[in-house]
mmCIF file with all atom_site columns, C-alpha atoms in Angstrom:
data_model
loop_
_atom_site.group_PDB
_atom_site.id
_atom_site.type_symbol
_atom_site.label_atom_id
_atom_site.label_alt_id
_atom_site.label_comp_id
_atom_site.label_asym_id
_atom_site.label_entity_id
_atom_site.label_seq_id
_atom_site.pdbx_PDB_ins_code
_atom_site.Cartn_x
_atom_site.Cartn_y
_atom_site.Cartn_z
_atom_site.occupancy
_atom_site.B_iso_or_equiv
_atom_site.pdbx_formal_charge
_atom_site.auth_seq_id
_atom_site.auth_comp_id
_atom_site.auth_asym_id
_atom_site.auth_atom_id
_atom_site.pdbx_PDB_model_num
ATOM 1   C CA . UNK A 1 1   ? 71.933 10.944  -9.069  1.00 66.00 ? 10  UNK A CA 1
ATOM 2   C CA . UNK A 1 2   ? 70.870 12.045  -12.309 1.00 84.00 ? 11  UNK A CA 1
ATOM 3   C CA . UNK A 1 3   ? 67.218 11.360  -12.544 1.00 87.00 ? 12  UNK A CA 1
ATOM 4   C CA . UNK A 1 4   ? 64.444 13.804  -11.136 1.00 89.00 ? 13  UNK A CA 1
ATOM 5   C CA . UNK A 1 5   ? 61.108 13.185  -10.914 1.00 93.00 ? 14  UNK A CA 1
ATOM 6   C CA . UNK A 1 6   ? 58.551 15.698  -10.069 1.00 94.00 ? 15  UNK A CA 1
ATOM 7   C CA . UNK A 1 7   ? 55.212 14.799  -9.269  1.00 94.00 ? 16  UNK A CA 1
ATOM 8   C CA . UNK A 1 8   ? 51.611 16.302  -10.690 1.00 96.00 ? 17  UNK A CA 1
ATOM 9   C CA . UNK A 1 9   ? 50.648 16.888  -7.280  1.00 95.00 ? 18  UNK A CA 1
ATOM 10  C CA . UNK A 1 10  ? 53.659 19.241  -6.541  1.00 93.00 ? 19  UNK A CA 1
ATOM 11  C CA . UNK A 1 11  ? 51.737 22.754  -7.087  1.00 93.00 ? 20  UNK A CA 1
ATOM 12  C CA . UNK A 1 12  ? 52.741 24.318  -10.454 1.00 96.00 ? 21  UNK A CA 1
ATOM 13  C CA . UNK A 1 13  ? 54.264 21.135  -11.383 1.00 97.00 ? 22  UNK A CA 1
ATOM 14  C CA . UNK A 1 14  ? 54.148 21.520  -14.935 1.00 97.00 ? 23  UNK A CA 1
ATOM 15  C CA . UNK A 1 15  ? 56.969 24.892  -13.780 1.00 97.00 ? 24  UNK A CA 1
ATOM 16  C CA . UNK A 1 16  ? 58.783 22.848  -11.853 1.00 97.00 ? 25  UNK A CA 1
ATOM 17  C CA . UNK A 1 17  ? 59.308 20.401  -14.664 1.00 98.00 ? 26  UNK A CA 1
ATOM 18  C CA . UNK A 1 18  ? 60.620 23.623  -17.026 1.00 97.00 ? 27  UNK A CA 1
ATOM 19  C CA . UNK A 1 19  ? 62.744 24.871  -14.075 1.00 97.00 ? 28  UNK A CA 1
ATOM 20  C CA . UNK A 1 20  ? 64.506 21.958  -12.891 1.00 96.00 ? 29  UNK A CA 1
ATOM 21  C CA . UNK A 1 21  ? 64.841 21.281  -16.939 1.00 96.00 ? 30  UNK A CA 1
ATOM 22  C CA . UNK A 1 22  ? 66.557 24.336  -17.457 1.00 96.00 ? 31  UNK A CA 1
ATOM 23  C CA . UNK A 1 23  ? 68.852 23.912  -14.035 1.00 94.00 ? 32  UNK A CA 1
ATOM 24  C CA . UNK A 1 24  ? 69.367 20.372  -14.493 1.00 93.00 ? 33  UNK A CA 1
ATOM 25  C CA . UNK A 1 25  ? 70.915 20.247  -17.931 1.00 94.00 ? 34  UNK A CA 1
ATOM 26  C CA . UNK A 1 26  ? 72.216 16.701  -17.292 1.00 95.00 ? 35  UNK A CA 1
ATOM 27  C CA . UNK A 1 27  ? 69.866 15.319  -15.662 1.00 95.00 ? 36  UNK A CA 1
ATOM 28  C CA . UNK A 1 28  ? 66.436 13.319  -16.741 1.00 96.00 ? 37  UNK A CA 1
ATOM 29  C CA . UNK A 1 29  ? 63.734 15.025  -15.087 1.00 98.00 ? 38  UNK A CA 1
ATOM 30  C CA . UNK A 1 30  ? 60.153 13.278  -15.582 1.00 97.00 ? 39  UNK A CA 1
ATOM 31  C CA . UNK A 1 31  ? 57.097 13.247  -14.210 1.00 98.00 ? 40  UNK A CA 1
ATOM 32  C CA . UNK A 1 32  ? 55.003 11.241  -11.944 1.00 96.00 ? 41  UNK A CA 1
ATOM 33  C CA . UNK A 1 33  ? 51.705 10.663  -9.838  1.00 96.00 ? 42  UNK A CA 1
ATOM 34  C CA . UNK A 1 34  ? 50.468 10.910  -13.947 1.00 98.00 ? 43  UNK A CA 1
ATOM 35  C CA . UNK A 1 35  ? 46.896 9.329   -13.677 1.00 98.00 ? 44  UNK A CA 1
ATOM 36  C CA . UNK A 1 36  ? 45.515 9.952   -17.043 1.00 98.00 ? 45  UNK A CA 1
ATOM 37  C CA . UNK A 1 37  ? 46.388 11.684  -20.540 1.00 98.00 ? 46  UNK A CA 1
ATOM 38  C CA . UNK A 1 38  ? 45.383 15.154  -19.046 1.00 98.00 ? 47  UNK A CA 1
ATOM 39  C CA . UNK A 1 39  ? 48.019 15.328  -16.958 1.00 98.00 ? 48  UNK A CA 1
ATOM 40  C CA . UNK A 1 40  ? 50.390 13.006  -18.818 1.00 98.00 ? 49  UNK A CA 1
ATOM 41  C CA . UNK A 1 41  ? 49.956 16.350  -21.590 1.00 98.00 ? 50  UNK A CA 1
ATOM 42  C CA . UNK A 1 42  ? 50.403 18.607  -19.055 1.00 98.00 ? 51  UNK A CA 1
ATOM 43  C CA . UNK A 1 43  ? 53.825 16.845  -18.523 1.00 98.00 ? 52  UNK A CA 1
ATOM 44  C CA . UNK A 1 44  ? 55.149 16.427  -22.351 1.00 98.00 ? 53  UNK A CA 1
ATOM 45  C CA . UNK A 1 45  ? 53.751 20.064  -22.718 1.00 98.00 ? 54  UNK A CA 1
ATOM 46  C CA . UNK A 1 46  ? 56.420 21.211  -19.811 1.00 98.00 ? 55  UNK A CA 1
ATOM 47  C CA . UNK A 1 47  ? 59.156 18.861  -21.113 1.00 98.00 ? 56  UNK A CA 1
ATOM 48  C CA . UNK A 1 48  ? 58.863 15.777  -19.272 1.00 98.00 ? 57  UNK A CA 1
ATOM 49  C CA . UNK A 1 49  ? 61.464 13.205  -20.048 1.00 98.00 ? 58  UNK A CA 1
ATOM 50  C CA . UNK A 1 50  ? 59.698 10.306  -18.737 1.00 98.00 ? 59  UNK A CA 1
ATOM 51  C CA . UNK A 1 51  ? 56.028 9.484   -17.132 1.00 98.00 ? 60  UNK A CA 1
ATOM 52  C CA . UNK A 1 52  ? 55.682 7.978   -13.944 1.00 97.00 ? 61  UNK A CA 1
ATOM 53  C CA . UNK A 1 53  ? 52.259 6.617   -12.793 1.00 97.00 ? 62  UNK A CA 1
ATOM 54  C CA . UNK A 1 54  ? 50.741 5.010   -9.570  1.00 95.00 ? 63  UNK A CA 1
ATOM 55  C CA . UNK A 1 55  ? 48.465 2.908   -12.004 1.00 96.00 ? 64  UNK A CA 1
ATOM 56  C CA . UNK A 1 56  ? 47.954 1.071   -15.330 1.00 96.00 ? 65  UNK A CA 1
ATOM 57  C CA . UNK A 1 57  ? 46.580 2.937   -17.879 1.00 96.00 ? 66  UNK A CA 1
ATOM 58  C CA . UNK A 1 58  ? 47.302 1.952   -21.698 1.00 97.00 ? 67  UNK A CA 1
ATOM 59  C CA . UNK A 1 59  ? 46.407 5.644   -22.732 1.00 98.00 ? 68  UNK A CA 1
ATOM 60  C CA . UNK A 1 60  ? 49.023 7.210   -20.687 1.00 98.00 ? 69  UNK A CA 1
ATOM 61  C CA . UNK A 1 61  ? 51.766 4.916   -22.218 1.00 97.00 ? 70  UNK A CA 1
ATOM 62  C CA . UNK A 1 62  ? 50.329 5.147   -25.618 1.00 98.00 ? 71  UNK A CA 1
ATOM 63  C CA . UNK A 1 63  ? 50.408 8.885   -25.591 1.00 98.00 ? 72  UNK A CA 1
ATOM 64  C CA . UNK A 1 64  ? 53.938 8.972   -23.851 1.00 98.00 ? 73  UNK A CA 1
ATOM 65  C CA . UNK A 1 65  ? 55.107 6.777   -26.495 1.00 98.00 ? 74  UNK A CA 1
ATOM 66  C CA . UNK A 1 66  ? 54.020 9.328   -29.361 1.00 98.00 ? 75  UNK A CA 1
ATOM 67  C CA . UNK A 1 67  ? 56.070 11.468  -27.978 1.00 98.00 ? 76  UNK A CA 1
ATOM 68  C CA . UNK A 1 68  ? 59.275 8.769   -27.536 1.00 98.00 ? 77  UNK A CA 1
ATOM 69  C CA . UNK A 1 69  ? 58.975 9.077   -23.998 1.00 98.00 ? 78  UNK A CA 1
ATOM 70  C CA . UNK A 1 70  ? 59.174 5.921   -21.440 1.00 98.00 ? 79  UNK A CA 1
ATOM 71  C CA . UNK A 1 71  ? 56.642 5.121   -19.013 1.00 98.00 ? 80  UNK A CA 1
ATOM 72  C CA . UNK A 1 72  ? 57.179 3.644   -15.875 1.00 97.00 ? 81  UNK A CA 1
ATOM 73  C CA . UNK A 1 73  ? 53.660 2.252   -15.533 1.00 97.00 ? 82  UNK A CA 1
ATOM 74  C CA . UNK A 1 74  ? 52.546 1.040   -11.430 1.00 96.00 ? 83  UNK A CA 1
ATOM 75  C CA . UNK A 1 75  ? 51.287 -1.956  -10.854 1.00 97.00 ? 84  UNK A CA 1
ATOM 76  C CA . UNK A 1 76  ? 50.572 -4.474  -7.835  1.00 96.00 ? 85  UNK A CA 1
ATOM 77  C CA . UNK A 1 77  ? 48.833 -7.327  -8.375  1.00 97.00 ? 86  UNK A CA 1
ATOM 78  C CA . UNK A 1 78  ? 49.304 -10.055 -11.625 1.00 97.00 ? 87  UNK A CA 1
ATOM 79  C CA . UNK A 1 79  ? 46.826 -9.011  -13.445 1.00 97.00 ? 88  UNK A CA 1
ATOM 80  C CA . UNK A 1 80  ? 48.210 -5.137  -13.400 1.00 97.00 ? 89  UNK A CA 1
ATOM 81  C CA . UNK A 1 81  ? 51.556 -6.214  -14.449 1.00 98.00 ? 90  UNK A CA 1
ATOM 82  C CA . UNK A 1 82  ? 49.996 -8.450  -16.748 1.00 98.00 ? 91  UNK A CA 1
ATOM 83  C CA . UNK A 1 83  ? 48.184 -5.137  -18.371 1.00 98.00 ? 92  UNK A CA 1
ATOM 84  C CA . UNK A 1 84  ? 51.260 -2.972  -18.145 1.00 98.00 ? 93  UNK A CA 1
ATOM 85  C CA . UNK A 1 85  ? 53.234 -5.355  -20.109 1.00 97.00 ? 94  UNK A CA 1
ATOM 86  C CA . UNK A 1 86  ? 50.484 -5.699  -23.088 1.00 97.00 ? 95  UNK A CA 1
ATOM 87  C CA . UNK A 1 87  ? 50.123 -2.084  -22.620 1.00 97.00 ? 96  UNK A CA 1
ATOM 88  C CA . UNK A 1 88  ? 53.962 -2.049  -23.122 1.00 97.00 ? 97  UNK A CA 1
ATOM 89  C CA . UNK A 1 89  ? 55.227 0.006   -20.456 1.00 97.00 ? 98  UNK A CA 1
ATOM 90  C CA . UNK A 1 90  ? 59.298 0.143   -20.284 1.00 97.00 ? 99  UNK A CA 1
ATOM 91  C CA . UNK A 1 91  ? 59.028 -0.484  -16.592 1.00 97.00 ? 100 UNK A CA 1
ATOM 92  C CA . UNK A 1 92  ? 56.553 -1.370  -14.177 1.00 98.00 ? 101 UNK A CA 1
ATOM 93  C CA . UNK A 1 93  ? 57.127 0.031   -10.620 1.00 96.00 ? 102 UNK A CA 1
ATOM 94  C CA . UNK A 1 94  ? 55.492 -2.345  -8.246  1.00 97.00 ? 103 UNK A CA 1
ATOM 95  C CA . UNK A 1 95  ? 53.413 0.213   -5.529  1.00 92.00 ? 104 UNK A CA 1
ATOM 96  C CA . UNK A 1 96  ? 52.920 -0.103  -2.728  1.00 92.00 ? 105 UNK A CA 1
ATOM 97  C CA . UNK A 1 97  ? 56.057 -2.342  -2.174  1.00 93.00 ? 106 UNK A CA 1
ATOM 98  C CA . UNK A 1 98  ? 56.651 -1.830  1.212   1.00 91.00 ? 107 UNK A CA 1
ATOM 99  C CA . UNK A 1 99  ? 53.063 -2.539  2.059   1.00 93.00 ? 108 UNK A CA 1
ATOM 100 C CA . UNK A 1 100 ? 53.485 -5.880  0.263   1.00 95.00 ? 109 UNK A CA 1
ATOM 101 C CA . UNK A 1 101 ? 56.868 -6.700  1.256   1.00 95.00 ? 110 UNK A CA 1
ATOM 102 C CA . UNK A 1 102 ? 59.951 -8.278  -0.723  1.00 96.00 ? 111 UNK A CA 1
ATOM 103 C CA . UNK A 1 103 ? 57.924 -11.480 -0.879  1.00 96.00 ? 112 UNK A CA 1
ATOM 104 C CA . UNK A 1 104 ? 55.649 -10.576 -2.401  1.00 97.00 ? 113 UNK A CA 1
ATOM 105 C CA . UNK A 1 105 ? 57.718 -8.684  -4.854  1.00 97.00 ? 114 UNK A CA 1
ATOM 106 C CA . UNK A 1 106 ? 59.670 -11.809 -5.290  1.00 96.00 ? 115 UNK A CA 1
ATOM 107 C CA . UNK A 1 107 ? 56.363 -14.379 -5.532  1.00 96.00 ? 116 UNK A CA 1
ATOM 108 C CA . UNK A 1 108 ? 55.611 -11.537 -8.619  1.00 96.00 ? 117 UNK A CA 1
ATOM 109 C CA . UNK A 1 109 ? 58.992 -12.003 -10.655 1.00 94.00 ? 118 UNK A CA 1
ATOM 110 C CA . UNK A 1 110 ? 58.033 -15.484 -11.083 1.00 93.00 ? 119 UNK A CA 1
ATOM 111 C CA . UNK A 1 111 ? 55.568 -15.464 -13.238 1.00 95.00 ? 120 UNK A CA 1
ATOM 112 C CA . UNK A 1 112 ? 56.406 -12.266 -14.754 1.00 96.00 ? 121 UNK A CA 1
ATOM 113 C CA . UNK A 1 113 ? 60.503 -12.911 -15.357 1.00 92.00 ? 122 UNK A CA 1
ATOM 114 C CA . UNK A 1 114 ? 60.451 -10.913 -18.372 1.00 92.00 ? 123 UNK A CA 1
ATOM 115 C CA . UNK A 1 115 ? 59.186 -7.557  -17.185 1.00 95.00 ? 124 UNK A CA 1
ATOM 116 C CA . UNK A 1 116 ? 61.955 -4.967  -15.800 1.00 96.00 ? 125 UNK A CA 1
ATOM 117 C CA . UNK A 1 117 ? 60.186 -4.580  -12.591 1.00 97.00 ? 126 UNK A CA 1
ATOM 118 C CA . UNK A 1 118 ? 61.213 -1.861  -9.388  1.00 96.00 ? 127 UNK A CA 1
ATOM 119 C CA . UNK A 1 119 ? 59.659 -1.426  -6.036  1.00 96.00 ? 128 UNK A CA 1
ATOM 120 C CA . UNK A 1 120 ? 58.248 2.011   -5.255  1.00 93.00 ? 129 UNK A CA 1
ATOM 121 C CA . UNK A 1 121 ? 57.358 2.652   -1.679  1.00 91.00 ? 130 UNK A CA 1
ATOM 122 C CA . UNK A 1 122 ? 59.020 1.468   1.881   1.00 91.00 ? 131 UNK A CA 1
ATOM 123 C CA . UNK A 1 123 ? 62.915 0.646   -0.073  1.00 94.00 ? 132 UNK A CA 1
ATOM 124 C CA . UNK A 1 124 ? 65.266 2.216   2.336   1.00 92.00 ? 133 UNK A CA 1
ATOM 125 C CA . UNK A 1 125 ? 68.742 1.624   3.244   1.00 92.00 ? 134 UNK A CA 1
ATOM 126 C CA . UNK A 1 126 ? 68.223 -1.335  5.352   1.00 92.00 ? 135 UNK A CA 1
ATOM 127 C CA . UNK A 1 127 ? 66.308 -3.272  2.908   1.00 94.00 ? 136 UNK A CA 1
ATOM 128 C CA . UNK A 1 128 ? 68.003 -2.145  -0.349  1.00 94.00 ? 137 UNK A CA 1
ATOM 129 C CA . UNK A 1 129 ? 69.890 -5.138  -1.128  1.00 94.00 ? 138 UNK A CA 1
ATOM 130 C CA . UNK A 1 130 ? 67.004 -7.585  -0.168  1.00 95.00 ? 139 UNK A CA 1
ATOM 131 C CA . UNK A 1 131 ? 65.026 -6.169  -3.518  1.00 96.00 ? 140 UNK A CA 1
ATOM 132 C CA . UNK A 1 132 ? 67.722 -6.466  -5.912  1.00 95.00 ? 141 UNK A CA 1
ATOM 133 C CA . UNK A 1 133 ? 67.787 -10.066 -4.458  1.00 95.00 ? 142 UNK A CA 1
ATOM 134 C CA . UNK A 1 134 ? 63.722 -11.088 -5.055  1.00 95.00 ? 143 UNK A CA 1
ATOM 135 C CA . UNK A 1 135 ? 64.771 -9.491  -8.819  1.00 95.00 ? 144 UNK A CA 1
ATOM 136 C CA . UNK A 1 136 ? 64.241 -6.157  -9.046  1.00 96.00 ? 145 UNK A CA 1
ATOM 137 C CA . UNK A 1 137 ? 65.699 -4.131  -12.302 1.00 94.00 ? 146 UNK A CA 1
ATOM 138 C CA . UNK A 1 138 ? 65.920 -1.042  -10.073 1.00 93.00 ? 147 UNK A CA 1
ATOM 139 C CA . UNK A 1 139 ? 64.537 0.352   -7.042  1.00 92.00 ? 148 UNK A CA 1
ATOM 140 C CA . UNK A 1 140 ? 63.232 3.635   -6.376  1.00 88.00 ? 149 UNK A CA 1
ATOM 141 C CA . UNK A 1 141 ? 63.593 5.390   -3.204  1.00 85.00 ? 150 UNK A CA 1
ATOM 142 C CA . UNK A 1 142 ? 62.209 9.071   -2.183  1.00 77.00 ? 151 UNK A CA 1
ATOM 143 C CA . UNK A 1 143 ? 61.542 9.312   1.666   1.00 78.00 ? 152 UNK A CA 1
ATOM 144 C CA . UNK A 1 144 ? 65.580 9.920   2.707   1.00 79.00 ? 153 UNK A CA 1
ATOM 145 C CA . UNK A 1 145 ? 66.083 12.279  -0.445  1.00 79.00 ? 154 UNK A CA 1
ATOM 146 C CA . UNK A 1 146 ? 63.251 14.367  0.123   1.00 76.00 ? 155 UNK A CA 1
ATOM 147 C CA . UNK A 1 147 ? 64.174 17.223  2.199   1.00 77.00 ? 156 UNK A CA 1
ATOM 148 C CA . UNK A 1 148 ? 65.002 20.941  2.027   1.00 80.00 ? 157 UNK A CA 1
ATOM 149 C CA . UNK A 1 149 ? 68.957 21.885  1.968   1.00 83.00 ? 158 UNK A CA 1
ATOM 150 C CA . UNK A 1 150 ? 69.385 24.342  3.562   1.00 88.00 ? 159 UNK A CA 1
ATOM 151 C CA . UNK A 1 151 ? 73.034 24.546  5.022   1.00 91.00 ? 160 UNK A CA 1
ATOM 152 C CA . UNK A 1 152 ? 76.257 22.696  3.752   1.00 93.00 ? 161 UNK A CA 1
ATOM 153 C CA . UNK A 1 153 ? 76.448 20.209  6.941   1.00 93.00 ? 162 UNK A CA 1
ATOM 154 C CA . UNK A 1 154 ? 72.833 19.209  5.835   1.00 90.00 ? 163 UNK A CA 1
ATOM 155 C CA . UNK A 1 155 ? 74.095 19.050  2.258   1.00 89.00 ? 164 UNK A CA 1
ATOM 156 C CA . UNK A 1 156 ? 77.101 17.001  3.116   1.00 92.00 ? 165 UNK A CA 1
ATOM 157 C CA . UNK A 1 157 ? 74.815 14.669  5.398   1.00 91.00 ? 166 UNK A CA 1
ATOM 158 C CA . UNK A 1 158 ? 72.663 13.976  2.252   1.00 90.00 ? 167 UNK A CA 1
ATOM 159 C CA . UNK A 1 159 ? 75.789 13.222  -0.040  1.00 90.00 ? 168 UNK A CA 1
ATOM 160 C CA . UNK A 1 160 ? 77.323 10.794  2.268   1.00 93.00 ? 169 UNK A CA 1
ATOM 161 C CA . UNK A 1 161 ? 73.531 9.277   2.467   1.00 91.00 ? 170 UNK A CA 1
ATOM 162 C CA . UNK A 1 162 ? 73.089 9.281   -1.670  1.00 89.00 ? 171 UNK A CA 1
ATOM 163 C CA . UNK A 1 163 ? 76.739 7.709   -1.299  1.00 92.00 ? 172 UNK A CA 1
ATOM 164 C CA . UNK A 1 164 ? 75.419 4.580   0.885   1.00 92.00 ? 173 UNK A CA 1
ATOM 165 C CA . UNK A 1 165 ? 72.875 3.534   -1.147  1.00 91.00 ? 174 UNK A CA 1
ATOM 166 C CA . UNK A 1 166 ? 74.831 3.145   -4.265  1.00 90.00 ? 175 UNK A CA 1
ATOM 167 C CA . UNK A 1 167 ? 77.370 1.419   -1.904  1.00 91.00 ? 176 UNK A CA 1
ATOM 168 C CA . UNK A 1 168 ? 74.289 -1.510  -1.846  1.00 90.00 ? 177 UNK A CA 1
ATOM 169 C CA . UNK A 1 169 ? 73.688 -1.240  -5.773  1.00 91.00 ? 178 UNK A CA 1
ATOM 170 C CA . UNK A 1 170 ? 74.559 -4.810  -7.123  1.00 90.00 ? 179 UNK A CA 1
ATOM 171 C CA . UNK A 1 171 ? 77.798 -4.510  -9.159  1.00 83.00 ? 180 UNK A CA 1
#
C-alpha cells in the first residue's frame, strides 16, 4: 500500500503528516476528516499530499487545488455528489457506505456515471468485490488496517491480510 492518510482528528495531526512524510518517502500521505479551509491549511502547511473530507465543501477543494493538491470530497446523497462534481472534486468518496449499502451505491452511479466515485465506511473483505461491481473507481477500507504492530507474527498477519484484498481488486 502506498497511500496514507492521516486524519485531523489524530492529535498533533499536522506532526504526524511531517513524520510519516519524512518516513514514508514513497508513499502519498494526505489528510482527512478536513471539514473546512482551517484545517485543510493546517494540512498543506504540514505537507499534505491530498485532502480527504467527510463533506462537500467548494472552499476546501478550491484551496486544495491552489496548491495542486486532489480532493477526495464525501458525499451521500444526489444532490452532494451533484455539488462535489461542480465543485470539481477528483473523487467523491460516498460516506457512510456501509450504512447505505452497495445498492444504494449502485442506484447513485446511475445518474452520476461520470464521477470517479469510492465507498468509505463498512467495505471489508467479504464485500470488496460487490463495490467494484455497483461501479466503484476505488474503495477505501480502514477498520482491518488500523491496528498497532507490535510483534512480527502480528506484522505478518497484517501482510497476508493487505495481500487478500488486492487478491479481490478487479484486474
Amino acid at each position: 500500500m502506498n497511500a496514507l492518510e492521516i486524519t485531523s482528528n489524530t492529535p498533533g495531526f499536522e506532526q504526524e503528516i511531517a513524520k510519516a512524510r519524512v518516513a514514508h518517502k514513497n508513499a502519498l500521505i494526505g489528510a482527512g476528516t478536513i471539514i473546512n479551509t482551517t484545517l485543510a491549511q493546517q494540512a498543506i502547511d504540514a505537507g499534505a499530499q491530498f485532502i480527504v473530507t467527510p463533506n462537500t465543501n467548494k472552499s476546501v477543494v478550491e484551496l486544495a487545488h491552489q496548491h495542486g493538491l486532489p480532493v477526495l470530497m464525501g458525499a451521500l446523497t444526489p444532490t452532494d455528489v451533484a455539488n462535489a462534481i461542480e465543485y470539481k472534486a477528483d473523487i467523491i468518496k460516498v460516506f457512510p457506505a456501509g450504512s447505505m449499502g452497495v445498492g444504494y451505491f449502485k442506484a447513485l452511479t446511475g445518474p452520476f456515471s461520470e464521477a470517479q466515485l469510492i465507498p468509505v465506511g463498512g467495505v471489508n473483505l467479504d464485500n470488496l468485490s460487490q463495490w467494484f461491481e455497483a461501479g466503484a473507481c476505488g474503495a477505501a477500507v480502514s477498520g482491518d488496517f488500523c491496528k498497532v504492530l507490535n510483534t512480527e507474527q502480528e506484522r505478518s498477519v497484517l501482510t497476508k491480510l493487505v495481500k487478500k484484498y488486492i487478491s479481490k481488486l478487479p484486474k
